[in-house]
PDB file of C-alpha atoms and ligand atoms in Angstrom:
ATOM      1  CA  UNK A 166      -4.583  -1.146  31.730  1.00 45.00           C
ATOM      2  CA  UNK A 167      -0.891  -1.970  31.560  1.00 51.00           C
ATOM      3  CA  UNK A 168       0.172  -5.560  31.726  1.00 61.00           C
ATOM      4  CA  UNK A 169       3.646  -6.870  32.217  1.00 60.00           C
ATOM      5  CA  UNK A 170       3.839  -9.767  29.813  1.00 66.00           C
ATOM      6  CA  UNK A 171       7.117 -11.562  30.239  1.00 79.00           C
ATOM      7  CA  UNK A 172       7.257 -14.777  28.300  1.00 82.00           C
ATOM      8  CA  UNK A 173      10.459 -16.756  28.845  1.00 85.00           C
ATOM      9  CA  UNK A 174      12.220 -17.519  25.565  1.00 88.00           C
ATOM     10  CA  UNK A 175      12.416 -21.163  26.649  1.00 88.00           C
ATOM     11  CA  UNK A 176       8.631 -21.454  26.704  1.00 86.00           C
ATOM     12  CA  UNK A 177       7.656 -24.206  24.207  1.00 82.00           C
ATOM     13  CA  UNK A 178       5.139 -21.898  22.555  1.00 86.00           C
ATOM     14  CA  UNK A 179       7.115 -18.677  22.919  1.00 89.00           C
ATOM     15  CA  UNK A 180       6.700 -17.677  19.259  1.00 91.00           C
ATOM     16  CA  UNK A 181       2.922 -18.124  19.305  1.00 92.00           C
ATOM     17  CA  UNK A 182       2.494 -16.220  22.575  1.00 92.00           C
ATOM     18  CA  UNK A 183       4.669 -13.336  21.401  1.00 93.00           C
ATOM     19  CA  UNK A 184       2.641 -13.163  18.189  1.00 95.00           C
ATOM     20  CA  UNK A 185      -0.559 -13.057  20.232  1.00 96.00           C
ATOM     21  CA  UNK A 186       0.870 -10.137  22.186  1.00 96.00           C
ATOM     22  CA  UNK A 187       1.518  -8.304  18.898  1.00 97.00           C
ATOM     23  CA  UNK A 188      -2.139  -8.638  17.938  1.00 98.00           C
ATOM     24  CA  UNK A 189      -3.289  -7.486  21.383  1.00 98.00           C
ATOM     25  CA  UNK A 190      -0.933  -4.497  21.186  1.00 98.00           C
ATOM     26  CA  UNK A 191      -2.241  -3.815  17.670  1.00 98.00           C
ATOM     27  CA  UNK A 192      -5.790  -3.776  19.004  1.00 98.00           C
ATOM     28  CA  UNK A 193      -4.835  -1.374  21.787  1.00 98.00           C
ATOM     29  CA  UNK A 194      -3.037   0.877  19.309  1.00 97.00           C
ATOM     30  CA  UNK A 195      -6.066   1.027  17.015  1.00 98.00           C
ATOM     31  CA  UNK A 196      -4.626  -1.029  14.143  1.00 98.00           C
ATOM     32  CA  UNK A 197      -6.674  -4.175  14.710  1.00 98.00           C
ATOM     33  CA  UNK A 198     -10.482  -4.445  14.815  1.00 97.00           C
ATOM     34  CA  UNK A 199     -12.058  -6.353  17.708  1.00 97.00           C
ATOM     35  CA  UNK A 200     -13.149  -8.976  15.165  1.00 97.00           C
ATOM     36  CA  UNK A 201      -9.494  -9.275  14.145  1.00 97.00           C
ATOM     37  CA  UNK A 202      -8.727 -10.847  17.521  1.00 98.00           C
ATOM     38  CA  UNK A 203     -11.205 -13.639  16.758  1.00 98.00           C
ATOM     39  CA  UNK A 204      -9.719 -14.193  13.289  1.00 97.00           C
ATOM     40  CA  UNK A 205      -6.283 -14.440  14.926  1.00 98.00           C
ATOM     41  CA  UNK A 206      -7.554 -17.039  17.399  1.00 98.00           C
ATOM     42  CA  UNK A 207      -8.847 -19.145  14.536  1.00 97.00           C
ATOM     43  CA  UNK A 208      -5.463 -18.871  12.851  1.00 98.00           C
ATOM     44  CA  UNK A 209      -3.689 -19.942  16.075  1.00 97.00           C
ATOM     45  CA  UNK A 210      -5.807 -23.059  16.223  1.00 96.00           C
ATOM     46  CA  UNK A 211      -4.822 -24.182  12.728  1.00 97.00           C
ATOM     47  CA  UNK A 212      -1.201 -23.206  13.353  1.00 96.00           C
ATOM     48  CA  UNK A 213      -1.201 -25.492  16.383  1.00 92.00           C
ATOM     49  CA  UNK A 214      -2.527 -28.330  14.237  1.00 93.00           C
ATOM     50  CA  UNK A 215       0.084 -27.864  11.524  1.00 94.00           C
ATOM     51  CA  UNK A 216       2.873 -27.835  14.112  1.00 92.00           C
ATOM     52  CA  UNK A 217       3.706 -24.101  13.924  1.00 93.00           C
ATOM     53  CA  UNK A 218       6.147 -24.663  11.092  1.00 95.00           C
ATOM     54  CA  UNK A 219       6.323 -24.263   7.340  1.00 97.00           C
ATOM     55  CA  UNK A 220       5.504 -27.542   5.633  1.00 97.00           C
ATOM     56  CA  UNK A 221       7.038 -28.717   2.348  1.00 98.00           C
ATOM     57  CA  UNK A 222       3.651 -28.244   0.752  1.00 98.00           C
ATOM     58  CA  UNK A 223       3.497 -24.604   1.926  1.00 98.00           C
ATOM     59  CA  UNK A 224       6.998 -24.109   0.500  1.00 98.00           C
ATOM     60  CA  UNK A 225       5.712 -25.221  -2.902  1.00 98.00           C
ATOM     61  CA  UNK A 226       2.865 -22.716  -2.644  1.00 98.00           C
ATOM     62  CA  UNK A 227       5.355 -19.993  -1.683  1.00 98.00           C
ATOM     63  CA  UNK A 228       7.464 -20.870  -4.706  1.00 98.00           C
ATOM     64  CA  UNK A 229       4.429 -20.700  -7.003  1.00 98.00           C
ATOM     65  CA  UNK A 230       3.444 -17.366  -5.414  1.00 98.00           C
ATOM     66  CA  UNK A 231       6.925 -15.959  -6.056  1.00 98.00           C
ATOM     67  CA  UNK A 232       6.729 -17.061  -9.695  1.00 98.00           C
ATOM     68  CA  UNK A 233       3.214 -15.618 -10.096  1.00 98.00           C
ATOM     69  CA  UNK A 234       4.301 -12.265  -8.649  1.00 98.00           C
ATOM     70  CA  UNK A 235       7.303 -12.098 -10.978  1.00 98.00           C
ATOM     71  CA  UNK A 236       5.289 -12.810 -14.141  1.00 98.00           C
ATOM     72  CA  UNK A 237       2.649 -10.188 -13.232  1.00 98.00           C
ATOM     73  CA  UNK A 238       2.564  -6.742 -14.779  1.00 98.00           C
ATOM     74  CA  UNK A 239       1.054  -5.115 -11.739  1.00 98.00           C
ATOM     75  CA  UNK A 240       0.931  -7.022  -8.433  1.00 98.00           C
ATOM     76  CA  UNK A 241      -0.814  -5.294  -5.514  1.00 98.00           C
ATOM     77  CA  UNK A 242      -0.336  -6.264  -1.868  1.00 98.00           C
ATOM     78  CA  UNK A 243      -3.466  -5.766   0.239  1.00 98.00           C
ATOM     79  CA  UNK A 244      -2.912  -4.695   3.850  1.00 98.00           C
ATOM     80  CA  UNK A 245      -5.460  -5.165   6.643  1.00 97.00           C
ATOM     81  CA  UNK A 246      -5.269  -4.477  10.369  1.00 98.00           C
ATOM     82  CA  UNK A 247      -4.030  -7.903  11.490  1.00 98.00           C
ATOM     83  CA  UNK A 248      -1.273  -7.977   8.916  1.00 98.00           C
ATOM     84  CA  UNK A 249      -0.249  -4.404   9.779  1.00 98.00           C
ATOM     85  CA  UNK A 250      -0.008  -5.370  13.452  1.00 98.00           C
ATOM     86  CA  UNK A 251       1.835  -8.647  12.889  1.00 98.00           C
ATOM     87  CA  UNK A 252       4.440  -7.805  10.257  1.00 98.00           C
ATOM     88  CA  UNK A 253       4.422  -4.236   8.854  1.00 98.00           C
ATOM     89  CA  UNK A 254       8.195  -4.388   8.403  1.00 98.00           C
ATOM     90  CA  UNK A 255       7.998  -7.616   6.390  1.00 98.00           C
ATOM     91  CA  UNK A 256       5.224  -6.270   4.154  1.00 98.00           C
ATOM     92  CA  UNK A 257       7.286  -3.196   3.367  1.00 98.00           C
ATOM     93  CA  UNK A 258      10.284  -5.418   2.577  1.00 98.00           C
ATOM     94  CA  UNK A 259       8.138  -7.541   0.264  1.00 98.00           C
ATOM     95  CA  UNK A 260       6.933  -4.409  -1.504  1.00 98.00           C
ATOM     96  CA  UNK A 261      10.517  -3.204  -1.907  1.00 97.00           C
ATOM     97  CA  UNK A 262      11.641  -6.572  -3.261  1.00 97.00           C
ATOM     98  CA  UNK A 263       9.101  -6.332  -6.138  1.00 97.00           C
ATOM     99  CA  UNK A 264       9.729  -3.035  -7.900  1.00 91.00           C
ATOM    100  CA  UNK A 265       6.456  -2.868  -9.829  1.00 96.00           C
ATOM    101  CA  UNK A 266       4.284  -3.699  -6.769  1.00 98.00           C
ATOM    102  CA  UNK A 267       2.113  -1.396  -4.667  1.00 98.00           C
ATOM    103  CA  UNK A 268       0.653  -1.628  -1.161  1.00 98.00           C
ATOM    104  CA  UNK A 269      -3.055  -0.928  -0.703  1.00 98.00           C
ATOM    105  CA  UNK A 270      -4.858  -0.588   2.618  1.00 97.00           C
ATOM    106  CA  UNK A 271      -8.122  -2.489   2.497  1.00 94.00           C
ATOM    107  CA  UNK A 272     -10.251  -2.933   5.595  1.00 92.00           C
ATOM    108  CA  UNK A 273     -13.217  -5.191   6.153  1.00 87.00           C
ATOM    109  CA  UNK A 274     -14.269  -3.283   9.284  1.00 86.00           C
ATOM    110  CA  UNK A 275     -13.485   0.154   7.905  1.00 88.00           C
ATOM    111  CA  UNK A 276     -12.954   3.308   9.957  1.00 93.00           C
ATOM    112  CA  UNK A 277     -11.016   6.336   8.776  1.00 95.00           C
ATOM    113  CA  UNK A 278      -9.097   6.295  12.052  1.00 97.00           C
ATOM    114  CA  UNK A 279      -7.929   2.715  11.666  1.00 97.00           C
ATOM    115  CA  UNK A 280      -6.970   3.380   8.063  1.00 97.00           C
ATOM    116  CA  UNK A 281      -4.747   6.299   9.055  1.00 97.00           C
ATOM    117  CA  UNK A 282      -3.176   4.320  11.939  1.00 98.00           C
ATOM    118  CA  UNK A 283      -2.227   1.607   9.446  1.00 98.00           C
ATOM    119  CA  UNK A 284      -0.929   4.224   7.036  1.00 98.00           C
ATOM    120  CA  UNK A 285       1.281   5.668   9.797  1.00 98.00           C
ATOM    121  CA  UNK A 286       2.487   2.205  10.752  1.00 98.00           C
ATOM    122  CA  UNK A 287       3.644   1.498   7.188  1.00 98.00           C
ATOM    123  CA  UNK A 288       5.290   4.927   7.028  1.00 98.00           C
ATOM    124  CA  UNK A 289       7.396   3.954  10.074  1.00 97.00           C
ATOM    125  CA  UNK A 290       8.995   1.333   7.846  1.00 97.00           C
ATOM    126  CA  UNK A 291       9.626   3.766   5.041  1.00 96.00           C
ATOM    127  CA  UNK A 292       6.621   3.248   2.731  1.00 96.00           C
ATOM    128  CA  UNK A 293       4.289   6.218   2.410  1.00 92.00           C
ATOM    129  CA  UNK A 294       3.167   5.773  -1.193  1.00 95.00           C
ATOM    130  CA  UNK A 295       0.249   3.576  -0.163  1.00 97.00           C
ATOM    131  CA  UNK A 296      -3.013   3.176  -2.096  1.00 98.00           C
ATOM    132  CA  UNK A 297      -6.569   2.845  -0.832  1.00 96.00           C
ATOM    133  CA  UNK A 298      -6.783   5.990   1.288  1.00 96.00           C
ATOM    134  CA  UNK A 299      -7.969   8.593  -1.237  1.00 96.00           C
ATOM    135  CA  UNK A 300     -11.805   8.492  -1.367  1.00 94.00           C
ATOM    136  CA  UNK A 301     -11.768  10.040  -4.873  1.00 96.00           C
ATOM    137  CA  UNK A 302      -9.959   6.972  -6.222  1.00 96.00           C
ATOM    138  CA  UNK A 303     -12.179   4.309  -4.685  1.00 94.00           C
ATOM    139  CA  UNK A 304     -14.322   2.180  -6.973  1.00 92.00           C
ATOM    140  CA  UNK A 305     -16.781  -0.574  -6.263  1.00 88.00           C
ATOM    141  CA  UNK A 306     -15.984  -4.223  -6.944  1.00 83.00           C
ATOM    142  CA  UNK A 307     -18.970  -5.910  -8.610  1.00 73.00           C
ATOM    143  CA  UNK A 308     -21.026  -8.440  -6.626  1.00 60.00           C
ATOM    144  CA  UNK A 309     -19.681  -7.662  -3.204  1.00 58.00           C
ATOM    145  CA  UNK A 310     -21.804  -6.487  -0.324  1.00 63.00           C
ATOM    146  CA  UNK A 311     -19.264  -5.883   2.434  1.00 58.00           C
ATOM    147  CA  UNK A 312     -17.262  -2.707   3.110  1.00 54.00           C
ATOM    148  CA  UNK A 313     -14.416  -4.035   1.119  1.00 55.00           C
ATOM    149  CA  UNK A 314     -16.364  -3.578  -2.102  1.00 76.00           C
ATOM    150  CA  UNK A 315     -14.363  -0.351  -2.396  1.00 88.00           C
ATOM    151  CA  UNK A 316     -10.901  -0.678  -3.886  1.00 93.00           C
ATOM    152  CA  UNK A 317      -8.432   1.788  -5.359  1.00 96.00           C
ATOM    153  CA  UNK A 318      -8.853   2.370  -9.102  1.00 96.00           C
ATOM    154  CA  UNK A 319      -5.061   2.687  -9.349  1.00 97.00           C
ATOM    155  CA  UNK A 320      -4.453  -0.400  -7.218  1.00 98.00           C
ATOM    156  CA  UNK A 321      -6.400  -3.620  -6.693  1.00 97.00           C
ATOM    157  CA  UNK A 322      -8.939  -2.615  -9.347  1.00 96.00           C
ATOM    158  CA  UNK A 323      -6.378  -2.674 -12.130  1.00 96.00           C
ATOM    159  CA  UNK A 324      -3.961  -5.234 -10.690  1.00 98.00           C
ATOM    160  CA  UNK A 325      -3.482  -8.522 -12.522  1.00 98.00           C
ATOM    161  CA  UNK A 326      -2.280 -10.290  -9.367  1.00 98.00           C
ATOM    162  CA  UNK A 327      -3.516  -9.482  -5.876  1.00 98.00           C
ATOM    163  CA  UNK A 328      -1.772 -10.700  -2.738  1.00 98.00           C
ATOM    164  CA  UNK A 329      -4.468 -10.799  -0.049  1.00 98.00           C
ATOM    165  CA  UNK A 330      -3.217 -12.440   3.142  1.00 98.00           C
ATOM    166  CA  UNK A 331      -5.796 -13.222   5.873  1.00 97.00           C
ATOM    167  CA  UNK A 332      -8.638 -12.368   3.528  1.00 93.00           C
ATOM    168  CA  UNK A 333     -12.387 -12.833   3.642  1.00 90.00           C
ATOM    169  CA  UNK A 334     -13.998 -15.392   1.318  1.00 91.00           C
ATOM    170  CA  UNK A 335     -16.509 -13.068  -0.383  1.00 88.00           C
ATOM    171  CA  UNK A 336     -13.784 -10.674  -1.365  1.00 88.00           C
ATOM    172  CA  UNK A 337     -11.522 -13.389  -2.745  1.00 92.00           C
ATOM    173  CA  UNK A 338     -14.350 -14.710  -4.897  1.00 92.00           C
ATOM    174  CA  UNK A 339     -15.127 -11.217  -6.219  1.00 91.00           C
ATOM    175  CA  UNK A 340     -11.490 -10.686  -7.205  1.00 94.00           C
ATOM    176  CA  UNK A 341     -11.400 -14.059  -8.944  1.00 94.00           C
ATOM    177  CA  UNK A 342     -14.568 -13.176 -10.852  1.00 92.00           C
ATOM    178  CA  UNK A 343     -12.806 -10.032 -12.078  1.00 93.00           C
ATOM    179  CA  UNK A 344     -10.217 -12.316 -13.671  1.00 95.00           C
ATOM    180  CA  UNK A 345      -7.396 -11.606 -11.242  1.00 97.00           C
ATOM    181  CA  UNK A 346      -4.870 -14.086  -9.927  1.00 98.00           C
ATOM    182  CA  UNK A 347      -5.321 -14.201  -6.173  1.00 98.00           C
ATOM    183  CA  UNK A 348      -2.561 -15.263  -3.809  1.00 98.00           C
ATOM    184  CA  UNK A 349      -3.482 -15.694  -0.151  1.00 98.00           C
ATOM    185  CA  UNK A 350      -1.941 -16.773   3.137  1.00 98.00           C
ATOM    186  CA  UNK A 351      -4.475 -18.576   5.289  1.00 98.00           C
ATOM    187  CA  UNK A 352      -3.855 -21.138   8.022  1.00 98.00           C
ATOM    188  CA  UNK A 353      -7.327 -22.598   7.555  1.00 98.00           C
ATOM    189  CA  UNK A 354      -7.243 -24.856   4.471  1.00 98.00           C
ATOM    190  CA  UNK A 355     -11.056 -25.064   4.566  1.00 97.00           C
ATOM    191  CA  UNK A 356     -11.852 -21.334   4.535  1.00 97.00           C
ATOM    192  CA  UNK A 357     -13.646 -20.041   1.463  1.00 96.00           C
ATOM    193  CA  UNK A 358     -10.626 -17.851   0.750  1.00 96.00           C
ATOM    194  CA  UNK A 359      -8.317 -20.867   0.774  1.00 98.00           C
ATOM    195  CA  UNK A 360     -10.568 -22.743  -1.594  1.00 97.00           C
ATOM    196  CA  UNK A 361     -11.222 -19.846  -3.969  1.00 96.00           C
ATOM    197  CA  UNK A 362      -7.699 -18.404  -4.274  1.00 98.00           C
ATOM    198  CA  UNK A 363      -5.420 -19.251  -7.201  1.00 98.00           C
ATOM    199  CA  UNK A 364      -2.525 -19.914  -4.805  1.00 98.00           C
ATOM    200  CA  UNK A 365      -3.110 -20.566  -1.090  1.00 98.00           C
ATOM    201  CA  UNK A 366      -0.180 -20.648   1.283  1.00 98.00           C
ATOM    202  CA  UNK A 367      -1.353 -22.580   4.355  1.00 98.00           C
ATOM    203  CA  UNK A 368       1.074 -21.150   6.881  1.00 98.00           C
ATOM    204  CA  UNK A 369       1.490 -18.265   9.324  1.00 98.00           C
ATOM    205  CA  UNK A 370       1.962 -14.895   7.587  1.00 98.00           C
ATOM    206  CA  UNK A 371       4.961 -14.160   9.826  1.00 97.00           C
ATOM    207  CA  UNK A 372       6.815 -17.231   8.601  1.00 97.00           C
ATOM    208  CA  UNK A 373       5.704 -16.814   4.989  1.00 98.00           C
ATOM    209  CA  UNK A 374       6.904 -13.344   3.993  1.00 98.00           C
ATOM    210  CA  UNK A 375      10.671 -13.848   4.570  1.00 98.00           C
ATOM    211  CA  UNK A 376      10.511 -17.112   2.580  1.00 98.00           C
ATOM    212  CA  UNK A 377       8.519 -15.443  -0.186  1.00 98.00           C
ATOM    213  CA  UNK A 378      11.085 -12.648  -0.478  1.00 98.00           C
ATOM    214  CA  UNK A 379      13.863 -15.263  -0.575  1.00 98.00           C
ATOM    215  CA  UNK A 380      12.142 -17.152  -3.431  1.00 98.00           C
ATOM    216  CA  UNK A 381      11.492 -13.938  -5.385  1.00 98.00           C
ATOM    217  CA  UNK A 382      15.191 -13.076  -5.145  1.00 98.00           C
ATOM    218  CA  UNK A 383      16.185 -16.602  -6.119  1.00 98.00           C
ATOM    219  CA  UNK A 384      13.944 -16.690  -9.208  1.00 98.00           C
ATOM    220  CA  UNK A 385      14.983 -13.220 -10.303  1.00 97.00           C
ATOM    221  CA  UNK A 386      18.557 -14.456 -10.471  1.00 98.00           C
ATOM    222  CA  UNK A 387      18.107 -18.003 -11.667  1.00 98.00           C
ATOM    223  CA  UNK A 388      14.846 -18.509 -13.553  1.00 98.00           C
ATOM    224  CA  UNK A 389      13.707 -17.563 -17.043  1.00 98.00           C
ATOM    225  CA  UNK A 390      10.215 -16.272 -17.736  1.00 98.00           C
ATOM    226  CA  UNK A 391       9.288 -19.628 -19.217  1.00 98.00           C
ATOM    227  CA  UNK A 392      10.542 -21.385 -16.029  1.00 98.00           C
ATOM    228  CA  UNK A 393       8.243 -19.115 -14.016  1.00 98.00           C
ATOM    229  CA  UNK A 394       5.223 -19.874 -16.214  1.00 98.00           C
ATOM    230  CA  UNK A 395       5.943 -23.592 -15.866  1.00 98.00           C
ATOM    231  CA  UNK A 396       6.033 -23.332 -12.063  1.00 98.00           C
ATOM    232  CA  UNK A 397       2.707 -21.484 -11.985  1.00 98.00           C
ATOM    233  CA  UNK A 398       1.057 -23.819 -14.510  1.00 98.00           C
ATOM    234  CA  UNK A 399       2.092 -26.986 -12.718  1.00 98.00           C
ATOM    235  CA  UNK A 400       1.008 -25.747  -9.287  1.00 98.00           C
ATOM    236  CA  UNK A 401      -2.146 -27.485  -8.023  1.00 98.00           C
ATOM    237  CA  UNK A 402      -3.894 -25.477  -5.302  1.00 98.00           C
ATOM    238  CA  UNK A 403      -6.441 -28.186  -4.396  1.00 98.00           C
ATOM    239  CA  UNK A 404      -3.570 -30.607  -3.804  1.00 98.00           C
ATOM    240  CA  UNK A 405      -1.895 -28.061  -1.506  1.00 98.00           C
ATOM    241  CA  UNK A 406      -5.072 -27.795   0.566  1.00 98.00           C
ATOM    242  CA  UNK A 407      -5.449 -31.563   0.762  1.00 98.00           C
ATOM    243  CA  UNK A 408      -1.795 -31.885   1.821  1.00 97.00           C
ATOM    244  CA  UNK A 409      -2.365 -29.353   4.611  1.00 97.00           C
ATOM    245  CA  UNK A 410      -5.433 -31.182   5.908  1.00 96.00           C
ATOM    246  CA  UNK A 411      -3.608 -34.500   5.780  1.00 95.00           C
ATOM    247  CA  UNK A 412      -0.628 -33.063   7.681  1.00 94.00           C
ATOM    248  CA  UNK A 413      -2.904 -31.502  10.299  1.00 93.00           C
ATOM    249  CA  UNK A 414      -4.489 -34.894  10.928  1.00 90.00           C
ATOM    250  CA  UNK A 415      -1.288 -36.869  11.020  1.00 85.00           C
ATOM    251  CA  UNK A 416       1.002 -34.431  12.822  1.00 74.00           C
ATOM    252  CA  UNK A 417      -0.945 -34.381  16.077  1.00 70.00           C
ATOM    253  CA  UNK A 418      -2.030 -38.013  15.806  1.00 74.00           C
ATOM    254  CA  UNK A 419       1.630 -39.048  15.736  1.00 74.00           C
ATOM    255  CA  UNK A 420       2.300 -37.070  18.912  1.00 74.00           C
ATOM    256  CA  UNK A 421      -0.339 -38.774  21.066  1.00 75.00           C
TER     257      UNK A 421
HETATM  258  P1  ATP B 750     -13.624 -17.162   4.886  1.00 92.04           P
HETATM  259  O1  ATP B 750     -14.320 -15.839   4.861  1.00 92.04           O
HETATM  260  O2  ATP B 750     -12.465 -17.240   3.913  1.00 92.04           O
HETATM  261  O3  ATP B 750     -14.507 -18.362   4.807  1.00 92.04           O
HETATM  262  P2  ATP B 750     -13.400 -16.888   7.752  1.00 92.04           P
HETATM  263  O4  ATP B 750     -14.629 -16.027   7.676  1.00 92.04           O
HETATM  264  O5  ATP B 750     -13.423 -18.119   8.582  1.00 92.04           O
HETATM  265  O6  ATP B 750     -12.878 -17.274   6.304  1.00 92.04           O
HETATM  266  P3  ATP B 750     -11.841 -14.491   8.044  1.00 92.04           P
HETATM  267  O7  ATP B 750     -11.891 -13.785   9.333  1.00 92.04           O
HETATM  268  O8  ATP B 750     -12.697 -13.986   6.920  1.00 92.04           O
HETATM  269  O9  ATP B 750     -12.176 -16.031   8.300  1.00 92.04           O
HETATM  270  O10 ATP B 750     -10.345 -14.604   7.515  1.00 92.04           O
HETATM  271  C1  ATP B 750      -9.236 -14.734   8.350  1.00 92.04           C
HETATM  272  C2  ATP B 750      -8.481 -16.007   8.012  1.00 92.04           C
HETATM  273  O11 ATP B 750      -7.111 -15.770   8.337  1.00 92.04           O
HETATM  274  C3  ATP B 750      -8.939 -17.231   8.826  1.00 92.04           C
HETATM  275  O12 ATP B 750      -9.110 -18.349   7.984  1.00 92.04           O
HETATM  276  C4  ATP B 750      -7.756 -17.498   9.812  1.00 92.04           C
HETATM  277  O13 ATP B 750      -7.553 -18.871  10.038  1.00 92.04           O
HETATM  278  C5  ATP B 750      -6.592 -16.909   9.040  1.00 92.04           C
HETATM  279  N1  ATP B 750      -5.485 -16.393   9.889  1.00 92.04           N
HETATM  280  C6  ATP B 750      -5.562 -15.686  11.043  1.00 92.04           C
HETATM  281  N2  ATP B 750      -4.343 -15.349  11.507  1.00 92.04           N
HETATM  282  C7  ATP B 750      -3.449 -15.831  10.602  1.00 92.04           C
HETATM  283  C8  ATP B 750      -2.026 -15.779  10.499  1.00 92.04           C
HETATM  284  N3  ATP B 750      -1.259 -15.178  11.427  1.00 92.04           N
HETATM  285  N4  ATP B 750      -1.447 -16.353   9.415  1.00 92.04           N
HETATM  286  C9  ATP B 750      -2.197 -16.966   8.465  1.00 92.04           C
HETATM  287  N5  ATP B 750      -3.548 -17.059   8.512  1.00 92.04           N
HETATM  288  C10 ATP B 750      -4.176 -16.499   9.562  1.00 92.04           C
HETATM  289 MG1   MG B 751     -14.861 -14.410   6.294  1.00 92.04          MG
END
């Protein structure tokens, strides 16, 4: 069924509606799982509460994430269907901005078909050296029951830092137990992922990646390794989550 979705740019929630259309198109194109639409809806709800903007607290988390990525030996960026539908171009730019990084496709609701659609989508933006698609290289993460227990032995398995936006809680916990630093982007400050991750950016993935790239470039030019360690050490993830909850309460309350 073809729909003509014309959203006027003056619409007060233009950005959110256009993003929703990207997810719907991603579902129709086979990138997004049906369950991914529900996860997106949950994200929209929290985005509404936080005012669909990047808070100062999220900016601090982004800064800490940039520092963590730069001090890592081998950071891996995990790609799922929702992220591939929302911002494949931005993910590829992030990968390019960190020379030692790799992209790895990792699906909760795995099908070979969806995996290859995502692979093709990333290739459109110039990245075809993507991990996670060769069955011979997949290894099991301990203590994880879901499909995502399989990760690439050359990728997430040996990474010291894993960037897992829009991630499931079980998986985040398993990665933490393996001793990895986990950076996530999750609009829900109460999700298990948000609470388990080393650095949680409570913001919309689409707004986050350009700011993250900007901070990586800034620190590369201006910060020493010891500055970067200080930023990471002084970052308090629990405080970031509390800030987000506080803002969500106050922001809408002030508008009534
Ligand atoms: P958990 O497993 O961590 O307890 P969950 O089961 O509620 O969380 P999942 O579907 O596993 O949720 O993970 C998706 C998460 O991504 C949700 O917390 C949702 O709010 C968040 N999310 C969805 N869309 C976006 C987006 N565009 N930007 C940032 N976060 C998003
Ligand atoms: Mg979950």
